[in-house]
mmCIF file of N, CA and C in Angstrom:
data_model
loop_
_atom_site.group_PDB
_atom_site.id
_atom_site.type_symbol
_atom_site.label_atom_id
_atom_site.label_comp_id
_atom_site.label_asym_id
_atom_site.label_seq_id
_atom_site.Cartn_x
_atom_site.Cartn_y
_atom_site.Cartn_z
ATOM 1 N N MET A 1377 103.804 87.140 105.612
ATOM 2 C CA MET A 1377 105.132 87.722 105.661
ATOM 3 C C MET A 1377 105.734 87.852 104.264
ATOM 4 N N ALA A 1378 105.330 86.992 103.358
ATOM 5 C CA ALA A 1378 105.867 87.014 101.999
ATOM 6 C C ALA A 1378 105.549 88.335 101.293
ATOM 7 N N ASP A 1379 104.402 88.932 101.614
ATOM 8 C CA ASP A 1379 104.029 90.185 100.966
ATOM 9 C C ASP A 1379 105.067 91.277 101.194
ATOM 10 N N TRP A 1380 105.612 91.349 102.392
ATOM 11 C CA TRP A 1380 106.611 92.365 102.697
ATOM 12 C C TRP A 1380 107.841 92.185 101.822
ATOM 13 N N GLY A 1381 108.255 90.956 101.617
ATOM 14 C CA GLY A 1381 109.419 90.685 100.769
ATOM 15 C C GLY A 1381 109.177 91.088 99.334
ATOM 16 N N VAL A 1382 107.998 90.773 98.821
ATOM 17 C CA VAL A 1382 107.640 91.139 97.445
ATOM 18 C C VAL A 1382 107.643 92.655 97.292
ATOM 19 N N VAL A 1383 107.044 93.336 98.237
ATOM 20 C CA VAL A 1383 106.980 94.803 98.180
ATOM 21 C C VAL A 1383 108.381 95.397 98.257
ATOM 22 N N ASN A 1384 109.210 94.862 99.119
ATOM 23 C CA ASN A 1384 110.586 95.375 99.255
ATOM 24 C C ASN A 1384 111.398 95.187 97.982
ATOM 25 N N GLU A 1385 111.153 94.109 97.263
ATOM 26 C CA GLU A 1385 111.862 93.889 95.998
ATOM 27 C C GLU A 1385 111.583 95.023 95.013
ATOM 28 N N VAL A 1386 110.334 95.405 94.888
ATOM 29 C CA VAL A 1386 109.954 96.480 93.962
ATOM 30 C C VAL A 1386 110.347 97.838 94.533
ATOM 31 N N TRP A 1387 110.311 97.956 95.862
ATOM 32 C CA TRP A 1387 110.581 99.257 96.481
ATOM 33 C C TRP A 1387 111.973 99.764 96.134
ATOM 34 N N GLY A 1388 112.910 98.881 95.893
ATOM 35 C CA GLY A 1388 114.253 99.303 95.500
ATOM 36 C C GLY A 1388 114.229 100.198 94.274
ATOM 37 N N ALA A 1389 113.419 99.856 93.289
ATOM 38 C CA ALA A 1389 113.288 100.681 92.081
ATOM 39 C C ALA A 1389 112.567 101.988 92.386
ATOM 40 N N VAL A 1390 111.573 101.903 93.230
ATOM 41 C CA VAL A 1390 110.781 103.074 93.593
ATOM 42 C C VAL A 1390 111.657 104.109 94.293
ATOM 43 N N GLU A 1391 112.482 103.644 95.209
ATOM 44 C CA GLU A 1391 113.303 104.538 96.018
ATOM 45 C C GLU A 1391 114.219 105.428 95.207
ATOM 46 N N GLY A 1392 114.645 104.961 94.074
ATOM 47 C CA GLY A 1392 115.520 105.765 93.235
ATOM 48 C C GLY A 1392 114.808 106.891 92.512
ATOM 49 N N ASN A 1393 113.493 106.953 92.659
ATOM 50 C CA ASN A 1393 112.702 107.914 91.905
ATOM 51 C C ASN A 1393 111.621 108.562 92.779
ATOM 52 N N LEU A 1394 111.905 108.739 94.064
ATOM 53 C CA LEU A 1394 110.879 109.253 94.985
ATOM 54 C C LEU A 1394 110.305 110.614 94.609
ATOM 55 N N PRO A 1395 111.111 111.601 94.234
ATOM 56 C CA PRO A 1395 110.504 112.904 93.920
ATOM 57 C C PRO A 1395 109.488 112.850 92.779
ATOM 58 N N SER A 1396 109.843 112.200 91.701
ATOM 59 C CA SER A 1396 108.932 112.109 90.555
ATOM 60 C C SER A 1396 107.685 111.286 90.897
ATOM 61 N N LEU A 1397 107.898 110.160 91.541
ATOM 62 C CA LEU A 1397 106.767 109.305 91.909
ATOM 63 C C LEU A 1397 105.899 109.972 92.976
ATOM 64 N N GLY A 1398 106.546 110.622 93.917
ATOM 65 C CA GLY A 1398 105.792 111.321 94.956
ATOM 66 C C GLY A 1398 104.916 112.412 94.376
ATOM 67 N N GLN A 1399 105.467 113.147 93.434
ATOM 68 C CA GLN A 1399 104.683 114.182 92.763
ATOM 69 C C GLN A 1399 103.490 113.557 92.034
ATOM 70 N N ALA A 1400 103.735 112.474 91.329
ATOM 71 C CA ALA A 1400 102.654 111.807 90.594
ATOM 72 C C ALA A 1400 101.571 111.313 91.547
ATOM 73 N N VAL A 1401 101.973 110.795 92.698
ATOM 74 C CA VAL A 1401 101.002 110.314 93.680
ATOM 75 C C VAL A 1401 100.159 111.469 94.209
ATOM 76 N N MET A 1402 100.800 112.556 94.592
ATOM 77 C CA MET A 1402 100.048 113.691 95.134
ATOM 78 C C MET A 1402 99.112 114.301 94.088
ATOM 79 N N LEU A 1403 99.601 114.452 92.867
ATOM 80 C CA LEU A 1403 98.755 115.017 91.808
ATOM 81 C C LEU A 1403 97.543 114.129 91.555
ATOM 82 N N ARG A 1404 97.752 112.819 91.528
ATOM 83 C CA ARG A 1404 96.637 111.894 91.305
ATOM 84 C C ARG A 1404 95.668 111.920 92.492
ATOM 85 N N LEU A 1405 96.206 111.979 93.695
ATOM 86 C CA LEU A 1405 95.349 112.042 94.876
ATOM 87 C C LEU A 1405 94.462 113.280 94.815
ATOM 88 N N PHE A 1406 95.048 114.424 94.499
ATOM 89 C CA PHE A 1406 94.280 115.664 94.435
ATOM 90 C C PHE A 1406 93.293 115.672 93.276
ATOM 91 N N LYS A 1407 93.652 115.036 92.188
ATOM 92 C CA LYS A 1407 92.754 114.982 91.029
ATOM 93 C C LYS A 1407 91.585 114.034 91.283
ATOM 94 N N ASP A 1408 91.898 112.825 91.758
ATOM 95 C CA ASP A 1408 90.852 111.824 91.958
ATOM 96 C C ASP A 1408 90.050 112.050 93.233
ATOM 97 N N HIS A 1409 90.653 112.703 94.209
ATOM 98 C CA HIS A 1409 90.003 112.935 95.503
ATOM 99 C C HIS A 1409 90.249 114.381 95.936
ATOM 100 N N PRO A 1410 89.638 115.339 95.221
ATOM 101 C CA PRO A 1410 89.911 116.752 95.514
ATOM 102 C C PRO A 1410 89.586 117.156 96.957
ATOM 103 N N GLU A 1411 88.735 116.395 97.600
ATOM 104 C CA GLU A 1411 88.390 116.701 98.994
ATOM 105 C C GLU A 1411 89.604 116.572 99.920
ATOM 106 N N THR A 1412 90.629 115.839 99.495
ATOM 107 C CA THR A 1412 91.818 115.673 100.332
ATOM 108 C C THR A 1412 92.676 116.942 100.371
ATOM 109 N N LYS A 1413 92.487 117.831 99.422
ATOM 110 C CA LYS A 1413 93.294 119.055 99.381
ATOM 111 C C LYS A 1413 93.075 119.942 100.606
ATOM 112 N N VAL A 1414 91.912 119.842 101.242
ATOM 113 C CA VAL A 1414 91.620 120.719 102.379
ATOM 114 C C VAL A 1414 92.581 120.488 103.545
ATOM 115 N N TYR A 1415 93.244 119.350 103.575
ATOM 116 C CA TYR A 1415 94.175 119.041 104.660
ATOM 117 C C TYR A 1415 95.592 119.546 104.377
ATOM 118 N N PHE A 1416 95.743 120.229 103.265
ATOM 119 C CA PHE A 1416 97.029 120.795 102.865
ATOM 120 C C PHE A 1416 96.815 122.285 102.626
ATOM 121 N N ALA A 1417 97.035 123.080 103.647
ATOM 122 C CA ALA A 1417 96.749 124.518 103.563
ATOM 123 C C ALA A 1417 97.393 125.159 102.339
ATOM 124 N N LYS A 1418 98.583 124.745 102.033
ATOM 125 C CA LYS A 1418 99.316 125.344 100.920
ATOM 126 C C LYS A 1418 98.699 125.005 99.559
ATOM 127 N N PHE A 1419 98.041 123.849 99.467
ATOM 128 C CA PHE A 1419 97.550 123.362 98.180
ATOM 129 C C PHE A 1419 96.043 123.516 97.981
ATOM 130 N N LYS A 1420 95.304 123.755 99.046
ATOM 131 C CA LYS A 1420 93.840 123.623 98.966
ATOM 132 C C LYS A 1420 93.159 124.555 97.973
ATOM 133 N N ASN A 1421 93.749 125.693 97.692
ATOM 134 C CA ASN A 1421 93.114 126.627 96.746
ATOM 135 C C ASN A 1421 93.803 126.668 95.387
ATOM 136 N N MET A 1422 94.692 125.704 95.152
ATOM 137 C CA MET A 1422 95.428 125.678 93.885
ATOM 138 C C MET A 1422 94.699 124.806 92.858
ATOM 139 N N SER A 1423 94.768 125.231 91.615
ATOM 140 C CA SER A 1423 94.212 124.428 90.528
ATOM 141 C C SER A 1423 95.156 123.266 90.240
ATOM 142 N N GLN A 1424 94.661 122.304 89.491
ATOM 143 C CA GLN A 1424 95.508 121.158 89.140
ATOM 144 C C GLN A 1424 96.743 121.614 88.352
ATOM 145 N N SER A 1425 96.568 122.580 87.453
ATOM 146 C CA SER A 1425 97.722 123.055 86.678
ATOM 147 C C SER A 1425 98.725 123.787 87.569
ATOM 148 N N GLN A 1426 98.257 124.500 88.578
ATOM 149 C CA GLN A 1426 99.172 125.136 89.522
ATOM 150 C C GLN A 1426 99.908 124.084 90.350
ATOM 151 N N LEU A 1427 99.191 123.058 90.758
ATOM 152 C CA LEU A 1427 99.796 121.981 91.548
ATOM 153 C C LEU A 1427 100.903 121.287 90.757
ATOM 154 N N GLU A 1428 100.662 121.101 89.472
ATOM 155 C CA GLU A 1428 101.640 120.411 88.615
ATOM 156 C C GLU A 1428 102.971 121.157 88.552
ATOM 157 N N LYS A 1429 102.948 122.466 88.750
ATOM 158 C CA LYS A 1429 104.154 123.285 88.649
ATOM 159 C C LYS A 1429 104.776 123.584 90.014
ATOM 160 N N ASP A 1430 104.141 123.154 91.076
ATOM 161 C CA ASP A 1430 104.568 123.521 92.422
ATOM 162 C C ASP A 1430 105.578 122.515 92.987
ATOM 163 N N ASP A 1431 106.757 122.983 93.309
ATOM 164 C CA ASP A 1431 107.803 122.109 93.843
ATOM 165 C C ASP A 1431 107.439 121.530 95.212
ATOM 166 N N ASP A 1432 106.579 122.220 95.948
ATOM 167 C CA ASP A 1432 106.180 121.711 97.265
ATOM 168 C C ASP A 1432 105.322 120.456 97.158
ATOM 169 N N VAL A 1433 104.621 120.294 96.049
ATOM 170 C CA VAL A 1433 103.851 119.064 95.821
ATOM 171 C C VAL A 1433 104.821 117.891 95.708
ATOM 172 N N LYS A 1434 105.893 118.112 94.962
ATOM 173 C CA LYS A 1434 106.924 117.082 94.807
ATOM 174 C C LYS A 1434 107.555 116.767 96.169
ATOM 175 N N ALA A 1435 107.845 117.798 96.951
ATOM 176 C CA ALA A 1435 108.458 117.599 98.263
ATOM 177 C C ALA A 1435 107.520 116.829 99.194
ATOM 178 N N GLN A 1436 106.238 117.176 99.164
ATOM 179 C CA GLN A 1436 105.267 116.474 100.008
ATOM 180 C C GLN A 1436 105.156 115.008 99.586
ATOM 181 N N GLY A 1437 105.099 114.769 98.300
ATOM 182 C CA GLY A 1437 105.021 113.398 97.804
ATOM 183 C C GLY A 1437 106.254 112.591 98.163
ATOM 184 N N THR A 1438 107.410 113.227 98.120
ATOM 185 C CA THR A 1438 108.651 112.561 98.514
ATOM 186 C C THR A 1438 108.591 112.176 99.989
ATOM 187 N N THR A 1439 108.090 113.073 100.812
ATOM 188 C CA THR A 1439 107.947 112.802 102.249
ATOM 189 C C THR A 1439 107.022 111.612 102.479
ATOM 190 N N VAL A 1440 105.911 111.588 101.771
ATOM 191 C CA VAL A 1440 104.935 110.489 101.911
ATOM 192 C C VAL A 1440 105.580 109.156 101.538
ATOM 193 N N LEU A 1441 106.222 109.113 100.385
ATOM 194 C CA LEU A 1441 106.802 107.845 99.936
ATOM 195 C C LEU A 1441 108.005 107.435 100.775
ATOM 196 N N LYS A 1442 108.762 108.392 101.282
ATOM 197 C CA LYS A 1442 109.886 108.052 102.152
ATOM 198 C C LYS A 1442 109.372 107.415 103.440
ATOM 199 N N ALA A 1443 108.333 107.994 104.025
ATOM 200 C CA ALA A 1443 107.750 107.433 105.254
ATOM 201 C C ALA A 1443 107.219 106.023 104.996
ATOM 202 N N LEU A 1444 106.570 105.842 103.853
ATOM 203 C CA LEU A 1444 106.059 104.519 103.507
ATOM 204 C C LEU A 1444 107.217 103.536 103.318
ATOM 205 N N GLY A 1445 108.251 103.972 102.614
ATOM 206 C CA GLY A 1445 109.409 103.116 102.397
ATOM 207 C C GLY A 1445 110.077 102.699 103.694
ATOM 208 N N ASP A 1446 110.158 103.639 104.635
ATOM 209 C CA ASP A 1446 110.737 103.307 105.942
ATOM 210 C C ASP A 1446 109.942 102.198 106.617
ATOM 211 N N MET A 1447 108.622 102.248 106.497
ATOM 212 C CA MET A 1447 107.777 101.205 107.098
ATOM 213 C C MET A 1447 107.896 99.887 106.350
ATOM 214 N N VAL A 1448 107.927 99.951 105.035
ATOM 215 C CA VAL A 1448 108.030 98.741 104.215
ATOM 216 C C VAL A 1448 109.295 97.964 104.571
ATOM 217 N N LYS A 1449 110.386 98.685 104.763
ATOM 218 C CA LYS A 1449 111.664 98.038 105.085
ATOM 219 C C LYS A 1449 111.626 97.326 106.436
ATOM 220 N N LEU A 1450 110.726 97.742 107.299
ATOM 221 C CA LEU A 1450 110.618 97.121 108.630
ATOM 222 C C LEU A 1450 109.805 95.822 108.605
ATOM 223 N N LYS A 1451 109.223 95.520 107.459
ATOM 224 C CA LYS A 1451 108.517 94.252 107.226
ATOM 225 C C LYS A 1451 107.509 93.903 108.326
ATOM 226 N N GLY A 1452 106.706 94.893 108.670
ATOM 227 C CA GLY A 1452 105.647 94.650 109.642
ATOM 228 C C GLY A 1452 105.992 95.073 111.053
ATOM 229 N N ASN A 1453 107.233 95.365 111.320
ATOM 230 C CA ASN A 1453 107.659 95.814 112.654
ATOM 231 C C ASN A 1453 107.700 97.341 112.695
ATOM 232 N N HIS A 1454 106.594 97.947 112.329
ATOM 233 C CA HIS A 1454 106.544 99.387 112.101
ATOM 234 C C HIS A 1454 105.735 100.158 113.146
ATOM 235 N N SER A 1455 105.495 99.567 114.301
ATOM 236 C CA SER A 1455 104.590 100.209 115.267
ATOM 237 C C SER A 1455 105.073 101.596 115.693
ATOM 238 N N ASN A 1456 106.370 101.791 115.890
ATOM 239 C CA ASN A 1456 106.858 103.121 116.271
ATOM 240 C C ASN A 1456 106.632 104.135 115.165
ATOM 241 N N ASN A 1457 106.847 103.714 113.920
ATOM 242 C CA ASN A 1457 106.622 104.611 112.781
ATOM 243 C C ASN A 1457 105.141 104.975 112.666
ATOM 244 N N VAL A 1458 104.281 103.977 112.851
ATOM 245 C CA VAL A 1458 102.838 104.210 112.761
ATOM 246 C C VAL A 1458 102.381 105.156 113.867
ATOM 247 N N LYS A 1459 102.875 104.941 115.076
ATOM 248 C CA LYS A 1459 102.494 105.819 116.197
ATOM 249 C C LYS A 1459 102.893 107.270 115.912
ATOM 250 N N ALA A 1460 104.096 107.469 115.423
ATOM 251 C CA ALA A 1460 104.565 108.827 115.125
ATOM 252 C C ALA A 1460 103.757 109.461 113.997
ATOM 253 N N LEU A 1461 103.519 108.688 112.945
ATOM 254 C CA LEU A 1461 102.738 109.197 111.813
ATOM 255 C C LEU A 1461 101.309 109.532 112.239
ATOM 256 N N ALA A 1462 100.708 108.637 112.999
ATOM 257 C CA ALA A 1462 99.344 108.879 113.470
ATOM 258 C C ALA A 1462 99.296 110.113 114.367
ATOM 259 N N ALA A 1463 100.246 110.241 115.266
ATOM 260 C CA ALA A 1463 100.238 111.376 116.192
ATOM 261 C C ALA A 1463 100.251 112.710 115.454
ATOM 262 N N THR A 1464 101.124 112.847 114.466
ATOM 263 C CA THR A 1464 101.164 114.122 113.743
ATOM 264 C C THR A 1464 99.906 114.347 112.911
ATOM 265 N N HIS A 1465 99.374 113.289 112.331
ATOM 266 C CA HIS A 1465 98.192 113.450 111.484
ATOM 267 C C HIS A 1465 96.910 113.610 112.294
ATOM 268 N N ILE A 1466 96.902 113.112 113.509
ATOM 269 C CA ILE A 1466 95.746 113.298 114.395
ATOM 270 C C ILE A 1466 95.774 114.694 115.000
ATOM 271 N N HIS A 1467 96.887 115.063 115.608
ATOM 272 C CA HIS A 1467 96.943 116.270 116.426
ATOM 273 C C HIS A 1467 97.337 117.523 115.657
ATOM 274 N N LYS A 1468 98.213 117.395 114.697
ATOM 275 C CA LYS A 1468 98.680 118.574 113.965
ATOM 276 C C LYS A 1468 97.883 118.809 112.686
ATOM 277 N N HIS A 1469 97.794 117.775 111.855
ATOM 278 C CA HIS A 1469 97.179 117.943 110.539
ATOM 279 C C HIS A 1469 95.670 117.696 110.532
ATOM 280 N N LYS A 1470 95.161 116.966 111.526
ATOM 281 C CA LYS A 1470 93.721 116.650 111.642
ATOM 282 C C LYS A 1470 93.185 115.920 110.412
ATOM 283 N N VAL A 1471 93.993 115.007 109.874
ATOM 284 C CA VAL A 1471 93.638 114.253 108.678
ATOM 285 C C VAL A 1471 92.912 112.973 109.086
ATOM 286 N N PRO A 1472 91.713 112.739 108.549
ATOM 287 C CA PRO A 1472 91.013 111.506 108.891
ATOM 288 C C PRO A 1472 91.736 110.265 108.360
ATOM 289 N N PRO A 1473 91.595 109.149 109.040
ATOM 290 C CA PRO A 1473 92.328 107.946 108.646
ATOM 291 C C PRO A 1473 91.945 107.415 107.262
ATOM 292 N N GLU A 1474 90.764 107.739 106.798
ATOM 293 C CA GLU A 1474 90.333 107.276 105.471
ATOM 294 C C GLU A 1474 91.260 107.795 104.374
ATOM 295 N N ASN A 1475 91.893 108.936 104.631
ATOM 296 C CA ASN A 1475 92.780 109.503 103.612
ATOM 297 C C ASN A 1475 93.993 108.616 103.355
ATOM 298 N N PHE A 1476 94.410 107.856 104.360
ATOM 299 C CA PHE A 1476 95.527 106.925 104.149
ATOM 300 C C PHE A 1476 95.123 105.813 103.186
ATOM 301 N N THR A 1477 93.876 105.370 103.299
ATOM 302 C CA THR A 1477 93.383 104.337 102.384
ATOM 303 C C THR A 1477 93.301 104.882 100.966
ATOM 304 N N LEU A 1478 92.805 106.098 100.824
ATOM 305 C CA LEU A 1478 92.744 106.724 99.496
ATOM 306 C C LEU A 1478 94.147 106.852 98.905
ATOM 307 N N ALA A 1479 95.080 107.332 99.714
ATOM 308 C CA ALA A 1479 96.457 107.496 99.236
ATOM 309 C C ALA A 1479 97.072 106.146 98.862
ATOM 310 N N SER A 1480 96.763 105.112 99.628
ATOM 311 C CA SER A 1480 97.296 103.777 99.343
ATOM 312 C C SER A 1480 96.848 103.283 97.976
ATOM 313 N N LYS A 1481 95.584 103.479 97.674
ATOM 314 C CA LYS A 1481 95.058 103.057 96.375
ATOM 315 C C LYS A 1481 95.729 103.833 95.247
ATOM 316 N N VAL A 1482 95.949 105.111 95.464
ATOM 317 C CA VAL A 1482 96.614 105.939 94.459
ATOM 318 C C VAL A 1482 98.063 105.483 94.276
ATOM 319 N N ILE A 1483 98.730 105.171 95.355
ATOM 320 C CA ILE A 1483 100.124 104.715 95.277
ATOM 321 C C ILE A 1483 100.217 103.450 94.429
ATOM 322 N N VAL A 1484 99.343 102.490 94.678
ATOM 323 C CA VAL A 1484 99.363 101.251 93.890
ATOM 324 C C VAL A 1484 99.087 101.553 92.422
ATOM 325 N N ALA A 1485 98.133 102.421 92.146
ATOM 326 C CA ALA A 1485 97.799 102.760 90.753
ATOM 327 C C ALA A 1485 98.976 103.435 90.052
ATOM 328 N N VAL A 1486 99.607 104.397 90.704
ATOM 329 C CA VAL A 1486 100.729 105.114 90.097
ATOM 330 C C VAL A 1486 101.910 104.172 89.871
ATOM 331 N N LEU A 1487 102.223 103.355 90.860
ATOM 332 C CA LEU A 1487 103.340 102.421 90.693
ATOM 333 C C LEU A 1487 103.066 101.424 89.573
ATOM 334 N N THR A 1488 101.826 101.012 89.442
ATOM 335 C CA THR A 1488 101.458 100.082 88.374
ATOM 336 C C THR A 1488 101.667 100.727 87.001
ATOM 337 N N GLU A 1489 101.321 102.001 86.892
ATOM 338 C CA GLU A 1489 101.524 102.710 85.630
ATOM 339 C C GLU A 1489 103.011 102.926 85.329
ATOM 340 N N LYS A 1490 103.774 103.275 86.352
ATOM 341 C CA LYS A 1490 105.181 103.616 86.153
ATOM 342 C C LYS A 1490 106.086 102.392 86.032
ATOM 343 N N TYR A 1491 105.675 101.273 86.636
ATOM 344 C CA TYR A 1491 106.486 100.049 86.636
ATOM 345 C C TYR A 1491 105.634 98.843 86.217
ATOM 346 N N PRO A 1492 105.086 98.880 85.005
ATOM 347 C CA PRO A 1492 104.150 97.820 84.604
ATOM 348 C C PRO A 1492 104.747 96.418 84.609
ATOM 349 N N SER A 1493 106.022 96.299 84.286
ATOM 350 C CA SER A 1493 106.601 94.948 84.256
ATOM 351 C C SER A 1493 106.856 94.418 85.670
ATOM 352 N N ASP A 1494 107.090 95.296 86.615
ATOM 353 C CA ASP A 1494 107.287 94.885 88.008
ATOM 354 C C ASP A 1494 105.961 94.707 88.747
ATOM 355 N N MET A 1495 105.016 95.570 88.457
ATOM 356 C CA MET A 1495 103.753 95.584 89.190
ATOM 357 C C MET A 1495 102.726 94.654 88.536
ATOM 358 N N THR A 1496 103.058 93.385 88.518
ATOM 359 C CA THR A 1496 102.138 92.372 88.003
ATOM 360 C C THR A 1496 100.957 92.250 88.960
ATOM 361 N N GLY A 1497 99.965 91.484 88.577
ATOM 362 C CA GLY A 1497 98.795 91.286 89.431
ATOM 363 C C GLY A 1497 99.151 90.849 90.847
ATOM 364 N N PRO A 1498 99.984 89.805 90.998
ATOM 365 C CA PRO A 1498 100.354 89.380 92.353
ATOM 366 C C PRO A 1498 101.128 90.444 93.141
ATOM 367 N N VAL A 1499 101.957 91.212 92.459
ATOM 368 C CA VAL A 1499 102.713 92.265 93.150
ATOM 369 C C VAL A 1499 101.769 93.396 93.563
ATOM 370 N N GLN A 1500 100.827 93.738 92.694
ATOM 371 C CA GLN A 1500 99.820 94.737 93.066
ATOM 372 C C GLN A 1500 99.062 94.282 94.307
ATOM 373 N N GLN A 1501 98.712 92.999 94.342
ATOM 374 C CA GLN A 1501 97.997 92.464 95.502
ATOM 375 C C GLN A 1501 98.867 92.520 96.744
ATOM 376 N N ALA A 1502 100.157 92.237 96.605
ATOM 377 C CA ALA A 1502 101.082 92.316 97.739
ATOM 378 C C ALA A 1502 101.131 93.746 98.281
ATOM 379 N N PHE A 1503 101.244 94.727 97.383
ATOM 380 C CA PHE A 1503 101.242 96.123 97.812
ATOM 381 C C PHE A 1503 99.931 96.474 98.505
ATOM 382 N N THR A 1504 98.826 96.053 97.919
ATOM 383 C CA THR A 1504 97.519 96.329 98.511
ATOM 384 C C THR A 1504 97.430 95.738 99.911
ATOM 385 N N ASP A 1505 97.889 94.502 100.069
ATOM 386 C CA ASP A 1505 97.835 93.835 101.371
ATOM 387 C C ASP A 1505 98.726 94.528 102.399
ATOM 388 N N VAL A 1506 99.937 94.879 102.003
ATOM 389 C CA VAL A 1506 100.865 95.555 102.912
ATOM 390 C C VAL A 1506 100.316 96.920 103.316
ATOM 391 N N LEU A 1507 99.833 97.671 102.348
ATOM 392 C CA LEU A 1507 99.294 98.999 102.652
ATOM 393 C C LEU A 1507 98.036 98.894 103.507
ATOM 394 N N ARG A 1508 97.256 97.843 103.324
ATOM 395 C CA ARG A 1508 96.077 97.632 104.164
ATOM 396 C C ARG A 1508 96.504 97.408 105.618
ATOM 397 N N ILE A 1509 97.570 96.659 105.825
ATOM 398 C CA ILE A 1509 98.086 96.437 107.183
ATOM 399 C C ILE A 1509 98.491 97.767 107.815
ATOM 400 N N VAL A 1510 99.224 98.570 107.061
ATOM 401 C CA VAL A 1510 99.657 99.871 107.578
ATOM 402 C C VAL A 1510 98.445 100.739 107.905
ATOM 403 N N CYS A 1511 97.474 100.785 107.015
ATOM 404 C CA CYS A 1511 96.274 101.603 107.242
ATOM 405 C C CYS A 1511 95.473 101.102 108.440
ATOM 406 N N THR A 1512 95.369 99.795 108.582
ATOM 407 C CA THR A 1512 94.659 99.220 109.728
ATOM 408 C C THR A 1512 95.360 99.596 111.028
ATOM 409 N N ASP A 1513 96.672 99.545 111.015
ATOM 410 C CA ASP A 1513 97.442 99.929 112.202
ATOM 411 C C ASP A 1513 97.276 101.421 112.505
ATOM 412 N N LEU A 1514 97.243 102.240 111.476
ATOM 413 C CA LEU A 1514 96.997 103.670 111.673
ATOM 414 C C LEU A 1514 95.604 103.911 112.236
ATOM 415 N N GLU A 1515 94.618 103.218 111.695
ATOM 416 C CA GLU A 1515 93.247 103.372 112.181
ATOM 417 C C GLU A 1515 93.135 102.991 113.652
ATOM 418 N N ALA A 1516 93.869 101.976 114.079
ATOM 419 C CA ALA A 1516 93.861 101.574 115.488
ATOM 420 C C ALA A 1516 94.409 102.706 116.366
ATOM 421 N N GLU A 1517 95.439 103.383 115.894
ATOM 422 C CA GLU A 1517 95.990 104.521 116.643
ATOM 423 C C GLU A 1517 94.974 105.656 116.725
ATOM 424 N N TYR A 1518 94.284 105.903 115.643
ATOM 425 C CA TYR A 1518 93.246 106.943 115.629
ATOM 426 C C TYR A 1518 92.136 106.602 116.624
ATOM 427 N N LYS A 1519 91.727 105.355 116.614
ATOM 428 C CA LYS A 1519 90.664 104.923 117.525
ATOM 429 C C LYS A 1519 91.123 105.080 118.978
ATOM 430 N N ALA A 1520 92.354 104.663 119.263
ATOM 431 C CA ALA A 1520 92.886 104.773 120.614
ATOM 432 C C ALA A 1520 92.966 106.223 121.071
ATOM 433 N N ALA A 1521 93.201 107.128 120.112
ATOM 434 C CA ALA A 1521 93.297 108.556 120.430
ATOM 435 C C ALA A 1521 91.922 109.230 120.500
ATOM 436 N N GLY A 1522 90.870 108.484 120.135
ATOM 437 C CA GLY A 1522 89.523 109.060 120.151
ATOM 438 C C GLY A 1522 89.313 110.110 119.075
ATOM 439 N N PHE A 1523 89.985 109.944 117.945
ATOM 440 C CA PHE A 1523 89.908 110.932 116.857
ATOM 441 C C PHE A 1523 88.482 111.078 116.351
ATOM 442 N N LYS A 1524 88.065 112.326 116.211
ATOM 443 C CA LYS A 1524 86.773 112.655 115.608
ATOM 444 C C LYS A 1524 87.035 113.631 114.474
ATOM 445 N N ALA A 1525 86.579 113.265 113.285
ATOM 446 C CA ALA A 1525 86.817 114.118 112.102
ATOM 447 C C ALA A 1525 86.003 115.390 112.172
#
């Protein structure tokens, strides 16, 4: 339970900068894992330099981090949020659950770069642990839905 508290402490700083951080997360995700672009019709044929200039990348990243922040604030009581997120990503977007794990790793890396004094080793581990819980819960929803990539 302590991990949620640690993550929430840092999340306060993150929340004030969602558009910029969200953009950085999406750009890094697309750069490090270009295969993830296929799940974003608007972005899949764009170059990295085009993505960097696209306001929709920032908007998508803001949406991602806002959804994550909403779950973080619930300190583990996020089952309704996970069900809703899984439902849209299973049925509408057809995104495999592994992409959440990839995005989680990118989020920790970007936050560590942007907030080095806050994102110490133990805080990075807290974020990793919390995001692993969220991803595990999402994977359970995918399994229950019989998702096939």
